[in-house]
Coordinates of C-alpha atoms in Angstrom, one line a residue:
Chain A
N1 CA 83.6 102.1 117.3
A2 CA 81.4 100.1 114.9
G3 CA 83.6 101.2 112.2
V4 CA 81.9 101.2 108.8
T5 CA 78.4 99.8 108.7
Q6 CA 76.3 98.8 105.7
T7 CA 72.7 97.9 105.1
P8 CA 71.3 95.8 104.0
K9 CA 73.6 92.8 103.8
F10 CA 71.6 91.2 100.9
R11 CA 68.8 92.3 98.6
I12 CA 67.0 91.2 95.4
L13 CA 65.6 93.8 93.1
K14 CA 63.5 93.6 90.0
I15 CA 64.5 95.5 87.0
G16 CA 63.2 99.1 87.2
Q17 CA 63.1 99.1 90.9
S18 CA 64.9 101.6 93.1
M19 CA 66.8 101.4 96.3
T20 CA 69.2 103.0 98.5
L21 CA 72.3 101.5 100.0
Q22 CA 73.1 102.9 103.5
C23 CA 76.7 103.5 104.6
T24 CA 77.5 104.9 108.1
Q25 CA 80.9 105.5 109.7
D26 CA 81.7 106.7 113.2
M27 CA 85.2 107.4 113.0
N28 CA 84.7 111.0 111.8
H29 CA 86.5 110.4 108.5
N30 CA 86.2 113.1 105.7
Y31 CA 86.7 110.7 102.8
M32 CA 84.1 108.1 102.0
Y33 CA 83.9 105.8 99.1
W34 CA 81.5 103.5 97.3
Y35 CA 82.9 100.6 95.3
R36 CA 81.4 97.6 93.3
Q37 CA 83.0 94.3 92.9
D38 CA 81.8 92.0 90.3
P39 CA 82.3 88.3 90.5
G40 CA 86.1 87.4 90.2
M41 CA 86.9 91.0 89.7
G42 CA 88.5 93.9 91.6
L43 CA 87.0 96.9 92.9
K44 CA 85.8 99.8 90.7
L45 CA 85.1 103.3 92.3
I46 CA 81.5 104.5 91.7
Y47 CA 81.4 107.8 93.7
Y48 CA 83.4 109.3 96.4
S49 CA 83.4 112.3 98.8
V50 CA 86.0 114.5 100.4
G51 CA 83.6 115.8 103.1
A52 CA 80.0 116.7 103.8
G53 CA 78.3 118.3 100.8
I54 CA 81.1 117.3 98.4
T55 CA 80.9 114.2 96.1
D56 CA 82.5 113.4 92.9
K57 CA 82.3 110.6 90.2
G58 CA 84.4 107.6 90.2
E59 CA 85.2 105.2 87.5
V60 CA 81.6 103.8 86.9
P61 CA 79.1 106.3 88.1
N62 CA 76.2 105.8 85.6
G63 CA 73.1 104.5 87.1
Y64 CA 74.0 105.7 90.5
N65 CA 73.5 108.9 92.7
V66 CA 75.1 109.8 96.1
S67 CA 74.7 112.5 98.6
R68 CA 76.7 113.6 101.7
S69 CA 74.6 115.6 104.1
T70 CA 76.6 114.5 107.1
T71 CA 80.1 113.4 107.9
E72 CA 78.8 110.1 109.1
D73 CA 76.4 109.0 106.3
F74 CA 77.2 108.3 102.4
P75 CA 74.1 106.7 100.9
L76 CA 74.2 105.2 97.4
R77 CA 70.9 105.2 95.2
L78 CA 70.0 103.2 92.3
E79 CA 67.1 104.7 90.6
L80 CA 66.4 102.1 87.9
A81 CA 67.9 98.8 88.7
A82 CA 69.5 96.8 85.8
P83 CA 70.9 93.4 85.7
S84 CA 74.3 94.9 85.0
Q85 CA 74.1 96.2 88.6
T86 CA 74.1 93.0 90.0
S87 CA 77.3 93.2 92.2
V88 CA 78.8 93.4 95.8
Y89 CA 78.9 96.9 97.0
F90 CA 81.4 98.1 99.4
C91 CA 81.4 101.3 101.4
A92 CA 84.9 102.7 102.6
S93 CA 86.2 105.7 104.8
S94 CA 89.4 107.1 105.6
S95 CA 90.7 110.2 107.4
N96 CA 93.7 110.6 104.9
P97 CA 93.9 108.4 101.8
S98 CA 97.4 109.1 101.3
R99 CA 98.6 108.1 104.6
E100 CA 95.9 105.9 106.2
T101 CA 94.1 102.9 105.0
Q102 CA 90.7 103.0 103.9
Y103 CA 88.3 101.1 106.1
F104 CA 85.9 98.8 104.5
G105 CA 82.1 97.9 105.4
P106 CA 81.1 94.2 105.3
G107 CA 79.3 94.7 101.7
T108 CA 76.0 94.7 100.4
R109 CA 75.0 92.1 97.9
L110 CA 72.7 92.9 95.2
L111 CA 71.0 90.9 92.9
V112 CA 68.9 92.5 90.1
L113 CA 66.4 90.1 88.2
Chain B
A1 CA 95.5 107.0 83.8
Q2 CA 97.1 104.7 86.4
T3 CA 96.4 100.9 86.0
V4 CA 97.4 98.2 88.4
T5 CA 97.8 94.6 86.9
Q6 CA 97.8 91.3 88.9
S7 CA 98.9 88.6 86.4
Q8 CA 98.1 85.6 88.5
P9 CA 94.4 84.9 89.1
E10 CA 95.1 82.2 91.2
M11 CA 97.8 80.9 93.4
S12 CA 98.2 78.0 95.8
V13 CA 100.8 77.1 98.4
Q14 CA 101.4 74.3 100.9
E15 CA 100.9 75.4 104.7
A16 CA 104.2 76.7 106.2
E17 CA 105.7 77.4 102.9
T18 CA 106.4 80.8 101.2
V19 CA 104.5 82.3 98.4
T20 CA 105.0 85.4 96.2
L21 CA 102.1 87.5 94.6
S22 CA 102.8 89.5 91.8
C23 CA 101.6 93.2 91.0
T24 CA 102.8 95.7 88.4
Y25 CA 101.5 99.3 87.9
D26 CA 101.5 102.0 85.3
T27 CA 102.2 105.7 86.4
S28 CA 103.9 108.6 85.3
E29 CA 103.9 110.0 88.7
S30 CA 106.9 109.7 91.1
D31 CA 105.3 110.1 94.5
Y32 CA 102.6 107.6 95.5
Y33 CA 101.6 104.7 97.6
L34 CA 101.1 101.1 97.1
F35 CA 98.9 98.8 99.2
W36 CA 98.0 95.2 99.5
Y37 CA 94.7 94.4 100.7
K38 CA 93.4 90.9 101.8
Q39 CA 89.7 89.9 101.2
P40 CA 88.8 86.5 103.0
P41 CA 85.4 84.7 102.4
S42 CA 83.8 87.2 104.9
R43 CA 84.4 90.0 102.1
Q44 CA 85.8 92.3 104.6
M45 CA 88.6 94.1 103.0
I46 CA 91.6 94.3 105.3
L47 CA 94.8 96.3 104.8
V48 CA 97.9 94.0 104.9
I49 CA 100.9 96.4 104.0
R50 CA 101.6 99.7 102.6
Q51 CA 104.6 101.1 100.9
E52 CA 105.6 104.7 100.2
A53 CA 107.1 105.1 97.0
Y54 CA 109.8 107.5 98.1
K55 CA 111.1 105.0 100.6
Q56 CA 113.7 102.6 99.2
Q57 CA 113.4 100.4 102.1
N58 CA 110.7 97.3 101.5
A59 CA 107.8 97.5 103.9
T60 CA 107.3 94.5 106.4
E61 CA 104.5 93.4 108.6
N62 CA 105.2 90.1 110.5
R63 CA 105.1 87.4 108.2
F64 CA 104.4 89.7 105.1
S65 CA 106.8 91.7 103.2
V66 CA 106.9 93.4 99.9
N67 CA 109.7 93.6 97.1
F68 CA 109.2 96.9 95.6
Q69 CA 111.1 97.8 92.3
K70 CA 110.2 101.3 91.4
A71 CA 112.0 101.5 88.3
A72 CA 110.4 98.2 87.0
K73 CA 107.0 99.4 88.6
S74 CA 106.6 96.2 90.6
F75 CA 105.2 95.6 93.8
S76 CA 105.2 91.9 95.0
L77 CA 103.9 90.5 98.3
K78 CA 105.8 87.5 100.0
I79 CA 104.0 85.7 102.5
S80 CA 106.3 83.5 104.8
D81 CA 105.3 80.5 106.7
S82 CA 101.8 80.5 105.2
Q83 CA 98.9 79.7 107.5
L84 CA 95.5 78.5 106.6
G85 CA 94.0 81.8 107.8
D86 CA 96.1 83.6 104.9
A87 CA 93.7 82.0 102.3
A88 CA 91.7 85.0 100.6
M89 CA 91.7 87.3 97.6
Y90 CA 94.6 89.6 97.7
F91 CA 94.3 93.0 95.8
C92 CA 97.2 95.2 94.9
A93 CA 96.1 99.0 94.9
Y94 CA 97.9 102.3 94.0
L95 CA 97.3 105.9 95.2
R96 CA 98.9 108.9 93.9
R97 CA 100.1 111.4 96.5
G98 CA 97.4 114.1 97.0
A99 CA 94.8 112.0 95.3
Q100 CA 91.7 110.5 97.0
K101 CA 91.1 107.6 94.9
L102 CA 92.7 104.0 95.1
V103 CA 93.2 102.1 91.8
F104 CA 92.7 98.3 92.5
G105 CA 94.2 95.4 90.5
Q106 CA 92.0 92.5 89.5
G107 CA 93.0 90.3 92.5
T108 CA 94.8 87.0 93.1
R109 CA 93.0 84.2 95.0
L110 CA 95.4 82.5 97.3
T111 CA 94.5 79.0 98.4
I112 CA 96.5 77.2 101.2
N113 CA 96.8 73.5 101.0
P114 CA 97.1 71.8 104.4

């Protein structure tokens, strides 16, 4: 199992550009999450999904969109990049968040200039 | 809303000694889970230990143990015989039973001095 994979590892965007951060898991987990981690801070939940076709907002959803067309994939879309979106983005998945750990991807570092 | 507070932004300990990281949380729920995650320089988040609120016994995993004080809403992590590989950011997290979302603390950066 590859676990949770994220691409790209690092990206520089100009203000106003758009991009999609990819996340794939091969563990057949229903639950998937997107977090952002600002320097020296904890993780803040952007969006999450409890299964294919179902998504919901987290703590900081503004400026982002997600979709979940398959169990494996949970892409995060930035439509109009802003400097405030400079952060490290983590994708995670879980089979049962109440009883099992969340498995995290390696992260995507995004710099918006 | 639930909140998780880690009041120690940074901690350091000598190799082979014991260190305790603090975590407090605020909730009106009685059934929940608490976690400690480790984030080394590789940035990968790794689960260290998990505690179920309805269990009075403190969780242990090898050199890692917790002191869970439910009434005080405190959940500290003790690392015994510290090793250089323990150097990382440590995050405390809370999950209400039946919920899907973890709430994370701000993190504590742990340095191990050789």
